[in-house]
JSON list of C-alpha atoms in Angstrom, two decimals:
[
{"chain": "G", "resi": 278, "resn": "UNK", "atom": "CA", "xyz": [37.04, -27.49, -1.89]},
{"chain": "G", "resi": 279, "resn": "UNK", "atom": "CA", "xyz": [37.54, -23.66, -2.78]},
{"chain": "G", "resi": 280, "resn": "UNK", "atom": "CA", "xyz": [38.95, -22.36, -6.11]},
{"chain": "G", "resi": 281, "resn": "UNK", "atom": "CA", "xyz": [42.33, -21.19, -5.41]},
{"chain": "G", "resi": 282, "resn": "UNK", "atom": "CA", "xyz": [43.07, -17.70, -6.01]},
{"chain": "G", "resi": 283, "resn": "UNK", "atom": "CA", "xyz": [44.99, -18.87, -9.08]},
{"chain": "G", "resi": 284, "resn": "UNK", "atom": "CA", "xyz": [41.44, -19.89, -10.85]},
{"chain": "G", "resi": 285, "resn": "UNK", "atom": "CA", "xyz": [40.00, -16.75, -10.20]},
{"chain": "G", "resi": 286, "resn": "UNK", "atom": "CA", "xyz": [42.31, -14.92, -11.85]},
{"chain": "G", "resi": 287, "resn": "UNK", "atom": "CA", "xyz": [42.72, -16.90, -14.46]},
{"chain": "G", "resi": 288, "resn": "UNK", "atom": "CA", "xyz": [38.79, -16.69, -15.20]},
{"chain": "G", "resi": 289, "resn": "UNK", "atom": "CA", "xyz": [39.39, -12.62, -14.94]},
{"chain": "G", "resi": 290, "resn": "UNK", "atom": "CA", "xyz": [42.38, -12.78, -17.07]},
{"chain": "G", "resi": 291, "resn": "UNK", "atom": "CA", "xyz": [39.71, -15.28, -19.38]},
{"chain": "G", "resi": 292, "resn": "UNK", "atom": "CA", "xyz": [36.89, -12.72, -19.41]},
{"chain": "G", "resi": 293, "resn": "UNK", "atom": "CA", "xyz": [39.04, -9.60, -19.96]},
{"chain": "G", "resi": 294, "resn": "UNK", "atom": "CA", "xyz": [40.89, -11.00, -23.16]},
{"chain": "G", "resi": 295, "resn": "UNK", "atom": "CA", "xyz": [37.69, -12.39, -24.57]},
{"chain": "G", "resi": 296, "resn": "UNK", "atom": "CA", "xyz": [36.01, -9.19, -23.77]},
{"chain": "G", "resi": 297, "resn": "UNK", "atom": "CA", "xyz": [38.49, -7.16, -25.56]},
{"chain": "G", "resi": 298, "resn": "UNK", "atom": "CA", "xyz": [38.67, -9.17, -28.62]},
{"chain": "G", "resi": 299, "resn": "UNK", "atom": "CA", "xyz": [35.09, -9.54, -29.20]},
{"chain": "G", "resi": 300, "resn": "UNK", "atom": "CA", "xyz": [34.78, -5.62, -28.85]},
{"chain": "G", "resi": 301, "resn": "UNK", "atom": "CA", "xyz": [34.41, -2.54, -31.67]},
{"chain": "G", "resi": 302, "resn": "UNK", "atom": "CA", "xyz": [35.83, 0.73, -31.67]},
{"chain": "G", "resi": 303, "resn": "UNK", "atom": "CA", "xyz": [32.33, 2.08, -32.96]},
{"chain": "G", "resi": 304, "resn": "UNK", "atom": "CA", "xyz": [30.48, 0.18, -30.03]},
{"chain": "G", "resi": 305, "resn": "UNK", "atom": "CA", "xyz": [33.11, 1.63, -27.80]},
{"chain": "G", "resi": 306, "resn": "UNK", "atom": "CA", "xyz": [33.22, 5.22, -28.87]},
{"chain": "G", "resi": 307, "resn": "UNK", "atom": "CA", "xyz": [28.87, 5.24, -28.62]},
{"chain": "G", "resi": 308, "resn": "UNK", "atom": "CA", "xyz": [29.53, 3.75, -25.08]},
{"chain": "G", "resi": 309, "resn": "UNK", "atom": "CA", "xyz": [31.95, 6.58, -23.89]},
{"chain": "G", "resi": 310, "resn": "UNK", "atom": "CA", "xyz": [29.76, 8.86, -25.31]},
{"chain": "G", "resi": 311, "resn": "UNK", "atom": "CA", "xyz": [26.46, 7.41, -23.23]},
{"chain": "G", "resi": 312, "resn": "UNK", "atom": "CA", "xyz": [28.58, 7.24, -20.29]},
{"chain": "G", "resi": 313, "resn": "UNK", "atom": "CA", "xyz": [30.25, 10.40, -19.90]},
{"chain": "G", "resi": 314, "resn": "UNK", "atom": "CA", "xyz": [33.42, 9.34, -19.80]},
{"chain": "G", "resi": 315, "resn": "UNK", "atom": "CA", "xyz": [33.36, 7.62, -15.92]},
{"chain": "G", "resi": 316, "resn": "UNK", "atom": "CA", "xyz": [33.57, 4.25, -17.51]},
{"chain": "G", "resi": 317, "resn": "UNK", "atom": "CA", "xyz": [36.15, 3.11, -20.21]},
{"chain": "G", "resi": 318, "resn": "UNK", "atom": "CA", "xyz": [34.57, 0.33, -22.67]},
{"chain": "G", "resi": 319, "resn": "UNK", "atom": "CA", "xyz": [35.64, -2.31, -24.98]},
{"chain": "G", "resi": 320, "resn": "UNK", "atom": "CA", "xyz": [32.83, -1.96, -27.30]},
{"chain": "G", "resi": 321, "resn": "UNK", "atom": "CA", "xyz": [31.30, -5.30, -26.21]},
{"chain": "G", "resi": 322, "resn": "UNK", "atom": "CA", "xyz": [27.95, -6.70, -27.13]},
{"chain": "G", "resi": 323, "resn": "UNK", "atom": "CA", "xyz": [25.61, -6.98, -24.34]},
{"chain": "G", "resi": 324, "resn": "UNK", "atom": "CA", "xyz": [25.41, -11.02, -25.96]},
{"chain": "G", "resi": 325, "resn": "UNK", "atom": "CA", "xyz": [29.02, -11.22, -26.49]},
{"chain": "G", "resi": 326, "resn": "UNK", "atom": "CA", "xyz": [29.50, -10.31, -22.63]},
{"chain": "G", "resi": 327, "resn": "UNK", "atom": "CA", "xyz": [26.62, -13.07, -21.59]},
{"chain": "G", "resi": 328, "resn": "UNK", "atom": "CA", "xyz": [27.91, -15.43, -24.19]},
{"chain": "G", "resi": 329, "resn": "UNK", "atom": "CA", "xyz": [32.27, -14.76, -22.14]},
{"chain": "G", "resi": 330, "resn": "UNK", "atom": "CA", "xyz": [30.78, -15.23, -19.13]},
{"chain": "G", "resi": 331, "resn": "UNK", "atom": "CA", "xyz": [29.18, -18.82, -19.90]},
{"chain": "G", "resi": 332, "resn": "UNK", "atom": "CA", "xyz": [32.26, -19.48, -21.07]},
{"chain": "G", "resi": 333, "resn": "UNK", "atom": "CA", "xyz": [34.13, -18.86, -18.51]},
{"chain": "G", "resi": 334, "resn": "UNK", "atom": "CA", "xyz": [31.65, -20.92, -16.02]},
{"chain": "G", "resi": 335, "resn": "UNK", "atom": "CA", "xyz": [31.76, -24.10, -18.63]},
{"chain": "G", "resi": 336, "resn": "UNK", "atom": "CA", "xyz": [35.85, -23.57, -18.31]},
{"chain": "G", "resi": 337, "resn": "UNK", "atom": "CA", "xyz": [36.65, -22.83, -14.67]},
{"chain": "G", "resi": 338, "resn": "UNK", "atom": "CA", "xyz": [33.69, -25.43, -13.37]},
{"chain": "G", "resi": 339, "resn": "UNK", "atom": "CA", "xyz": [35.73, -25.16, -9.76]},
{"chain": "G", "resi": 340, "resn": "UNK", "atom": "CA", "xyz": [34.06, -21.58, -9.13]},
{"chain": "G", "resi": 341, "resn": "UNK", "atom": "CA", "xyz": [32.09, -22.37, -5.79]},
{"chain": "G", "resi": 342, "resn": "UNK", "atom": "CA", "xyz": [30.82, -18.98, -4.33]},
{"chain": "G", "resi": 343, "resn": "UNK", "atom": "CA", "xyz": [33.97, -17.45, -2.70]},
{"chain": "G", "resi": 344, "resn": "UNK", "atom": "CA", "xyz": [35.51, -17.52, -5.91]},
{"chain": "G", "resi": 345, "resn": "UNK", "atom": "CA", "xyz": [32.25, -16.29, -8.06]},
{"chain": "G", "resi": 346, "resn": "UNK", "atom": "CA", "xyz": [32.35, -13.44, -5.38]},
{"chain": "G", "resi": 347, "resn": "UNK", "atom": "CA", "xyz": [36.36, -12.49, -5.58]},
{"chain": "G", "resi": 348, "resn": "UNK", "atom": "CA", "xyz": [35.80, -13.09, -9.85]},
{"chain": "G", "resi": 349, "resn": "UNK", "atom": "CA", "xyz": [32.73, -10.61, -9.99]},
{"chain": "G", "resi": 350, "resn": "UNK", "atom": "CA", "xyz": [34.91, -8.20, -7.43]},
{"chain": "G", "resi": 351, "resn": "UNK", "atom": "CA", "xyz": [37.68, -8.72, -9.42]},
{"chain": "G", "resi": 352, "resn": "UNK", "atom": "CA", "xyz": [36.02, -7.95, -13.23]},
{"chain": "G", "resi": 353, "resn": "UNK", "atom": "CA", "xyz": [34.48, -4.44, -11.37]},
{"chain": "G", "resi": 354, "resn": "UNK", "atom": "CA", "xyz": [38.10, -3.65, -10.45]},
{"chain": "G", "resi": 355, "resn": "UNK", "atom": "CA", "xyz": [40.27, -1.27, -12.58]},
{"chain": "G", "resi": 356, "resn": "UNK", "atom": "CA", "xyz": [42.11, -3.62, -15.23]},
{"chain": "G", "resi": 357, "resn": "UNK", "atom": "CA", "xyz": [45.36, -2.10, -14.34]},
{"chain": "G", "resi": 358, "resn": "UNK", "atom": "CA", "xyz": [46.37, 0.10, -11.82]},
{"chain": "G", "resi": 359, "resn": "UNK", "atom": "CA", "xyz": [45.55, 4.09, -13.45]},
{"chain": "G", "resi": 360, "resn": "UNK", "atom": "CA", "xyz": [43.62, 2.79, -15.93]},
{"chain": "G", "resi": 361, "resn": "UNK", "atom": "CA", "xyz": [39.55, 3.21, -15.25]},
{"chain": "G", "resi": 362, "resn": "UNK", "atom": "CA", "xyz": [36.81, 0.71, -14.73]},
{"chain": "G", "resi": 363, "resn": "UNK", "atom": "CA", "xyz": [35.83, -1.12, -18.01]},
{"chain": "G", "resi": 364, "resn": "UNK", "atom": "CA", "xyz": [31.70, -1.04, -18.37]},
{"chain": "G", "resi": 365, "resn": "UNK", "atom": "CA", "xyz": [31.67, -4.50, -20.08]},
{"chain": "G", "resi": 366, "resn": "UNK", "atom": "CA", "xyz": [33.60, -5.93, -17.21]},
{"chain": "G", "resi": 367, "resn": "UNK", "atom": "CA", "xyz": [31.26, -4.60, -14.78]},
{"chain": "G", "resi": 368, "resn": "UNK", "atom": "CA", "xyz": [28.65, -5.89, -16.52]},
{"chain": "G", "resi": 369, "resn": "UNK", "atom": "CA", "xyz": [30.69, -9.33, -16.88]},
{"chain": "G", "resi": 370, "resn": "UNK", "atom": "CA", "xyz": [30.65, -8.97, -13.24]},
{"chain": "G", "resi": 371, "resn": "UNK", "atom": "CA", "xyz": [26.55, -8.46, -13.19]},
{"chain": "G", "resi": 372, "resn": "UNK", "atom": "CA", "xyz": [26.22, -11.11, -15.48]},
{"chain": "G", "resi": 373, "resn": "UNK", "atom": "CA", "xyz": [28.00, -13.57, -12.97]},
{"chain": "G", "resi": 374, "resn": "UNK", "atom": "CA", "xyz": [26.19, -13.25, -10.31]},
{"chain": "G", "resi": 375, "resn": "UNK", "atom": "CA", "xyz": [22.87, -13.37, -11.69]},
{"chain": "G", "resi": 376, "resn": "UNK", "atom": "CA", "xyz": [24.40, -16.83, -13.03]},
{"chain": "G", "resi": 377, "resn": "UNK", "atom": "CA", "xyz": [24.92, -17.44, -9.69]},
{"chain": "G", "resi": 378, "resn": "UNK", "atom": "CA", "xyz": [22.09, -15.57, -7.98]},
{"chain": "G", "resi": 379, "resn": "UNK", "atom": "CA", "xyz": [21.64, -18.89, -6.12]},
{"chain": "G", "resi": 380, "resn": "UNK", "atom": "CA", "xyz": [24.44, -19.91, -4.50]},
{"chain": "G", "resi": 381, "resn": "UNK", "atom": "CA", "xyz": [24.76, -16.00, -3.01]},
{"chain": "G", "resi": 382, "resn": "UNK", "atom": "CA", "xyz": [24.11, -15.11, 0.64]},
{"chain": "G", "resi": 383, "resn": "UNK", "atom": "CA", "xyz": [22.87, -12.19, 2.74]},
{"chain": "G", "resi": 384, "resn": "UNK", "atom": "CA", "xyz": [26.48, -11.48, 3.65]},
{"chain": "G", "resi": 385, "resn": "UNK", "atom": "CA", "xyz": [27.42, -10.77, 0.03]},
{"chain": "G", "resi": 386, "resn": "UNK", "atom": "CA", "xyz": [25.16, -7.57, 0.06]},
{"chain": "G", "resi": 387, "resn": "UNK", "atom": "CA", "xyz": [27.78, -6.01, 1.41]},
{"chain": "G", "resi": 388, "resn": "UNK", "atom": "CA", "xyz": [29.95, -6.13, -1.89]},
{"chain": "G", "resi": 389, "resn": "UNK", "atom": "CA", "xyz": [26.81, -5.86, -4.03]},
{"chain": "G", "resi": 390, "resn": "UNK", "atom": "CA", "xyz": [26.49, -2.44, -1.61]},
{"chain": "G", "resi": 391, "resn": "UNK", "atom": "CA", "xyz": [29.65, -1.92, -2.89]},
{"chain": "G", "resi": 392, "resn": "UNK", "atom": "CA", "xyz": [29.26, -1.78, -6.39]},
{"chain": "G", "resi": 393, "resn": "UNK", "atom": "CA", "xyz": [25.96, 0.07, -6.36]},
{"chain": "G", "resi": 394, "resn": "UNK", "atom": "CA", "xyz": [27.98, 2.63, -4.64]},
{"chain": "G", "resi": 395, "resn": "UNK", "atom": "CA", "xyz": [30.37, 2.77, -7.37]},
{"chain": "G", "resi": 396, "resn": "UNK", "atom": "CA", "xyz": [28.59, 1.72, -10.39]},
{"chain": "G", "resi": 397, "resn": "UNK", "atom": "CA", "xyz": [28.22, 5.17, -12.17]},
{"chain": "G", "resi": 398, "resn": "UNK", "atom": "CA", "xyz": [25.77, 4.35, -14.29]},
{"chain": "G", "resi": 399, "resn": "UNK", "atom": "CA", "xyz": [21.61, 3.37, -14.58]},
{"chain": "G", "resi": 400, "resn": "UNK", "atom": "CA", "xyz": [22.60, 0.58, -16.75]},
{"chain": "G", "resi": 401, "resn": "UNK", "atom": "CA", "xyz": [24.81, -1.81, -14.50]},
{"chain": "G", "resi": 402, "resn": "UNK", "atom": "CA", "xyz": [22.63, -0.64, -11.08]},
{"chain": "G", "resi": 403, "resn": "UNK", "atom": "CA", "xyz": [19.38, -1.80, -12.60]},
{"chain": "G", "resi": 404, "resn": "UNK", "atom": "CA", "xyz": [20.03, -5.52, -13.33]},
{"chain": "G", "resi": 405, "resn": "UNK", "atom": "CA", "xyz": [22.06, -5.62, -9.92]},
{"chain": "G", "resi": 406, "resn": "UNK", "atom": "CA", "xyz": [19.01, -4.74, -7.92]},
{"chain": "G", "resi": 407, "resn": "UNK", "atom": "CA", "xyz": [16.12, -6.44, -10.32]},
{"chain": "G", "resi": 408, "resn": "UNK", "atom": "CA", "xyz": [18.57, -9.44, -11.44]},
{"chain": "G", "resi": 409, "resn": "UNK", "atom": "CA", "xyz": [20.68, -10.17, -8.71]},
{"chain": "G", "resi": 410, "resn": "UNK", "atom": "CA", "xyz": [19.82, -8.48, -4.99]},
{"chain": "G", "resi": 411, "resn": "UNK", "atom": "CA", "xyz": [16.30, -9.32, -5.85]},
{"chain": "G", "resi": 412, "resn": "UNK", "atom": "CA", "xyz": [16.52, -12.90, -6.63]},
{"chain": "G", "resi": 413, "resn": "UNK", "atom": "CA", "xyz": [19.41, -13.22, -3.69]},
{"chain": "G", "resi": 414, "resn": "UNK", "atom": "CA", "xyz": [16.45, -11.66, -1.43]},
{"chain": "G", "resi": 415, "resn": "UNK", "atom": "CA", "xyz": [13.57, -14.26, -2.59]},
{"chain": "G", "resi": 416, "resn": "UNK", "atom": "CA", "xyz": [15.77, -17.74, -2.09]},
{"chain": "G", "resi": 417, "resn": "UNK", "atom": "CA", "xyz": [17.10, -16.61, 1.71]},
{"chain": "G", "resi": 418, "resn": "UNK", "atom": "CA", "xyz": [16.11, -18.25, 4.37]},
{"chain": "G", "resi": 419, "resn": "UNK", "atom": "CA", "xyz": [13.62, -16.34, 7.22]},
{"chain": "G", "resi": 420, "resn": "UNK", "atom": "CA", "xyz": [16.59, -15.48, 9.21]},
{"chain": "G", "resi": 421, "resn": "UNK", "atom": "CA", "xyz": [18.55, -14.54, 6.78]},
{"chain": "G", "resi": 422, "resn": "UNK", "atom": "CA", "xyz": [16.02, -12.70, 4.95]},
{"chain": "G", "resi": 423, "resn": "UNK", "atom": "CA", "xyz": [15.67, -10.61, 8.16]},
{"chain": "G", "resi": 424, "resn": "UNK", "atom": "CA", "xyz": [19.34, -10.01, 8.59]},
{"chain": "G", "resi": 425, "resn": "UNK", "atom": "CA", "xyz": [19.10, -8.56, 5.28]},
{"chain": "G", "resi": 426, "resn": "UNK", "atom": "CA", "xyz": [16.11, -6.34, 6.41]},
{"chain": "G", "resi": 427, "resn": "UNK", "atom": "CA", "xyz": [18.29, -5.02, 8.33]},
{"chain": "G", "resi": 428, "resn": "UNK", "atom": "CA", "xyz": [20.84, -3.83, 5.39]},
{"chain": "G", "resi": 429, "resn": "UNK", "atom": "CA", "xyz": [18.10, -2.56, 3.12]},
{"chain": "G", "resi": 430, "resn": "UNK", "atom": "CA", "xyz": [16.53, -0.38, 6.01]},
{"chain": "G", "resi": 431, "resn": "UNK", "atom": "CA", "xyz": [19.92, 1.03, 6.05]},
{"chain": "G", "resi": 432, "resn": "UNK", "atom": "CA", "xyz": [20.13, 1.19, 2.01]},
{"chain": "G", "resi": 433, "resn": "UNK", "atom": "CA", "xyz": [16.91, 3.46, 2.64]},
{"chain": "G", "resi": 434, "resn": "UNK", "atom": "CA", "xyz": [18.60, 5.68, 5.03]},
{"chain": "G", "resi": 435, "resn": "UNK", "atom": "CA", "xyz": [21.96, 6.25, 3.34]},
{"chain": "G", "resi": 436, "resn": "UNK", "atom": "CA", "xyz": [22.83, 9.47, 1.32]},
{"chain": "G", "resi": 437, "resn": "UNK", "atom": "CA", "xyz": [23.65, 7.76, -2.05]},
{"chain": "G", "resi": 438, "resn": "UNK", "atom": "CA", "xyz": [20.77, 7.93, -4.37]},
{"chain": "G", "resi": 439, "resn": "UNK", "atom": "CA", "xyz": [21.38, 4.54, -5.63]},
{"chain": "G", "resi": 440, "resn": "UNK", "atom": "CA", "xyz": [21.05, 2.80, -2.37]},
{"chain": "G", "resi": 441, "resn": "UNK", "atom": "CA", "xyz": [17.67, 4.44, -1.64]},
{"chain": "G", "resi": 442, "resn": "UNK", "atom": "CA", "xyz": [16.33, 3.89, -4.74]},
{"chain": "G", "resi": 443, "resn": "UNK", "atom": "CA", "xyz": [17.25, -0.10, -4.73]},
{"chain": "G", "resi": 444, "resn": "UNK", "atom": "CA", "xyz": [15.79, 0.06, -1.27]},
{"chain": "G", "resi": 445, "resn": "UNK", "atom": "CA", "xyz": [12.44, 1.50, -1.97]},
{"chain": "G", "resi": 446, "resn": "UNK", "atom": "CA", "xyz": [12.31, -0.66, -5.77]},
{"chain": "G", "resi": 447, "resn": "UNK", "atom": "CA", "xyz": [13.44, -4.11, -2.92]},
{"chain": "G", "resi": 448, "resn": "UNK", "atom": "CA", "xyz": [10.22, -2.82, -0.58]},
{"chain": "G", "resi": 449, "resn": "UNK", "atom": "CA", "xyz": [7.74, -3.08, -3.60]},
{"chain": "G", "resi": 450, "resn": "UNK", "atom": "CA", "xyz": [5.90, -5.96, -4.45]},
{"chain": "G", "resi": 451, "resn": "UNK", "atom": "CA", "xyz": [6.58, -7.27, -8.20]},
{"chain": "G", "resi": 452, "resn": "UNK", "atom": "CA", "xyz": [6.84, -5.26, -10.85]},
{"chain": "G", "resi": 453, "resn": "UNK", "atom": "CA", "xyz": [6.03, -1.84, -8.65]},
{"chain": "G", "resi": 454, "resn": "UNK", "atom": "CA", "xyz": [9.06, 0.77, -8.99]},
{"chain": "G", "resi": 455, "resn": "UNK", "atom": "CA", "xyz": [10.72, -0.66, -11.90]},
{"chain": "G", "resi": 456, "resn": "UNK", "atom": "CA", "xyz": [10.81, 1.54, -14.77]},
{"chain": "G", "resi": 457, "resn": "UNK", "atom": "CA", "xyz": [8.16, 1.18, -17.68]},
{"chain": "G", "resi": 458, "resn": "UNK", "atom": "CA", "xyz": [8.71, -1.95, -19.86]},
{"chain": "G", "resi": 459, "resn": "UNK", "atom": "CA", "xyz": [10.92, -3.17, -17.48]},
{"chain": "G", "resi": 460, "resn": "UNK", "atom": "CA", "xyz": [10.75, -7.22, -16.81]},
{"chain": "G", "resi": 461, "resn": "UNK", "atom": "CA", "xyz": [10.11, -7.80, -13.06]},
{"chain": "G", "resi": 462, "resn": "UNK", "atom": "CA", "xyz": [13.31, -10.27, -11.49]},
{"chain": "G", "resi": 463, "resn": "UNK", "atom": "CA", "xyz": [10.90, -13.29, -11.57]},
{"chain": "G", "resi": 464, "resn": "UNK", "atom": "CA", "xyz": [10.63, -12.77, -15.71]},
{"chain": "G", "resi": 465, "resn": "UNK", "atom": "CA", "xyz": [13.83, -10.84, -16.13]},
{"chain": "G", "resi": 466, "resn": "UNK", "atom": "CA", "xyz": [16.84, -11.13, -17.56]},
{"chain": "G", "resi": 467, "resn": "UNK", "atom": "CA", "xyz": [20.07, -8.95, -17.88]},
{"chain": "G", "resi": 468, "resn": "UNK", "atom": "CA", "xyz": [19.41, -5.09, -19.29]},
{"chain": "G", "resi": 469, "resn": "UNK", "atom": "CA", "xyz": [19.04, -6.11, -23.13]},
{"chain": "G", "resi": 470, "resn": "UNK", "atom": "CA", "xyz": [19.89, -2.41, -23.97]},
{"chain": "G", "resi": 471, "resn": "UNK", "atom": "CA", "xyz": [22.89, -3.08, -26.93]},
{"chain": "G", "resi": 472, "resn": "UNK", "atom": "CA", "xyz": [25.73, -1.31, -26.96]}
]
């Protein structure tokens, strides 16, 4: 049975409020400042964003994969319409589905795809390619795993930087192309950097 669409937004609506309360204004203002601006913040921990989103899976235990897939779409979304992405939620949403890195499928690299595209930032495209696409690569099946050969040969044709990059760091074998002192997806967890 699939979590209605009244779950996942109550798990976004969940997130967002805890998000906001456990933020800082000085965390905030050093996280506009690192960002340029493209990205609004809450002044979030890194932890306090891990810590929401386990939460949020212990509350709304219904999530099965369409709904961790509309929640992480829905936490990289714009809060409210005008306002502009939130960096903690987007990293809410990275945080999600390397919960879930599991239960995803070849088809979802097409939203993953998505958010690379629109990330903005270093620090939410690195754990989605070494935490997430990475893990969701090693657990497919052989056909699957060649259906999403077929994506990532794309990725490393395409004009954004991003997608070539997670293409050529996805060809590697472990550890190659990530930056120095970087964990490799088998070790790895999400970016530690704090906020």
């Amino acid at each position: 049975m699939s979590a209605g669409p009244d779950v996942v937004d109550a798990a976004a609506e969940f997130i967002d409020r805890t998000l906001q309360n456990e933020g800082s204004w000085y965390r905030a203002d050093d996280a506009a400042a690192r960002l340029g601006g493209i990205l609004a913040s809450y002044g979030s921990s890194v932890g306090a964003v891990r810590g929401t989103v386990r939460d949020a899976l212990r509350k709304f235990k219904v999530l099965d994969h369409d709904a961790v897939v509309q929640l992480a779409s829905a936490l990289w979304g714009r809060p409210r319409p005008g306002a502009r992405p939130v960096f903690e939620r987007r990293l809410a949403a990275v945080v999600l589905l390397q919960a879930k890195a599991a239960w995803l499928r070849h088809s979802d690299l097409t939203r993953i795809e998505g958010f690379l595209r629109s990330a903005s930032t270093a620090e939410l495209e690195g754990p989605l390619v070494a935490d997430v696409v990475a893990p969701l690569l090693a657990g497919l099946p052989e056909r699957d795993r060649q259906r999403a050969g077929v994506v990532l040969a794309r990725w490393a044709e395409d004009p954004h930087g991003s997608l070539r990059q997670a293409a050529a760091v996805l060809g590697q074998p472990p550890s190659a192309g990530f930056p120095p002192g970087r964990k490799t997806p088998q070790e790895g967890d999400i970016h530690e950097r704090s906020l």
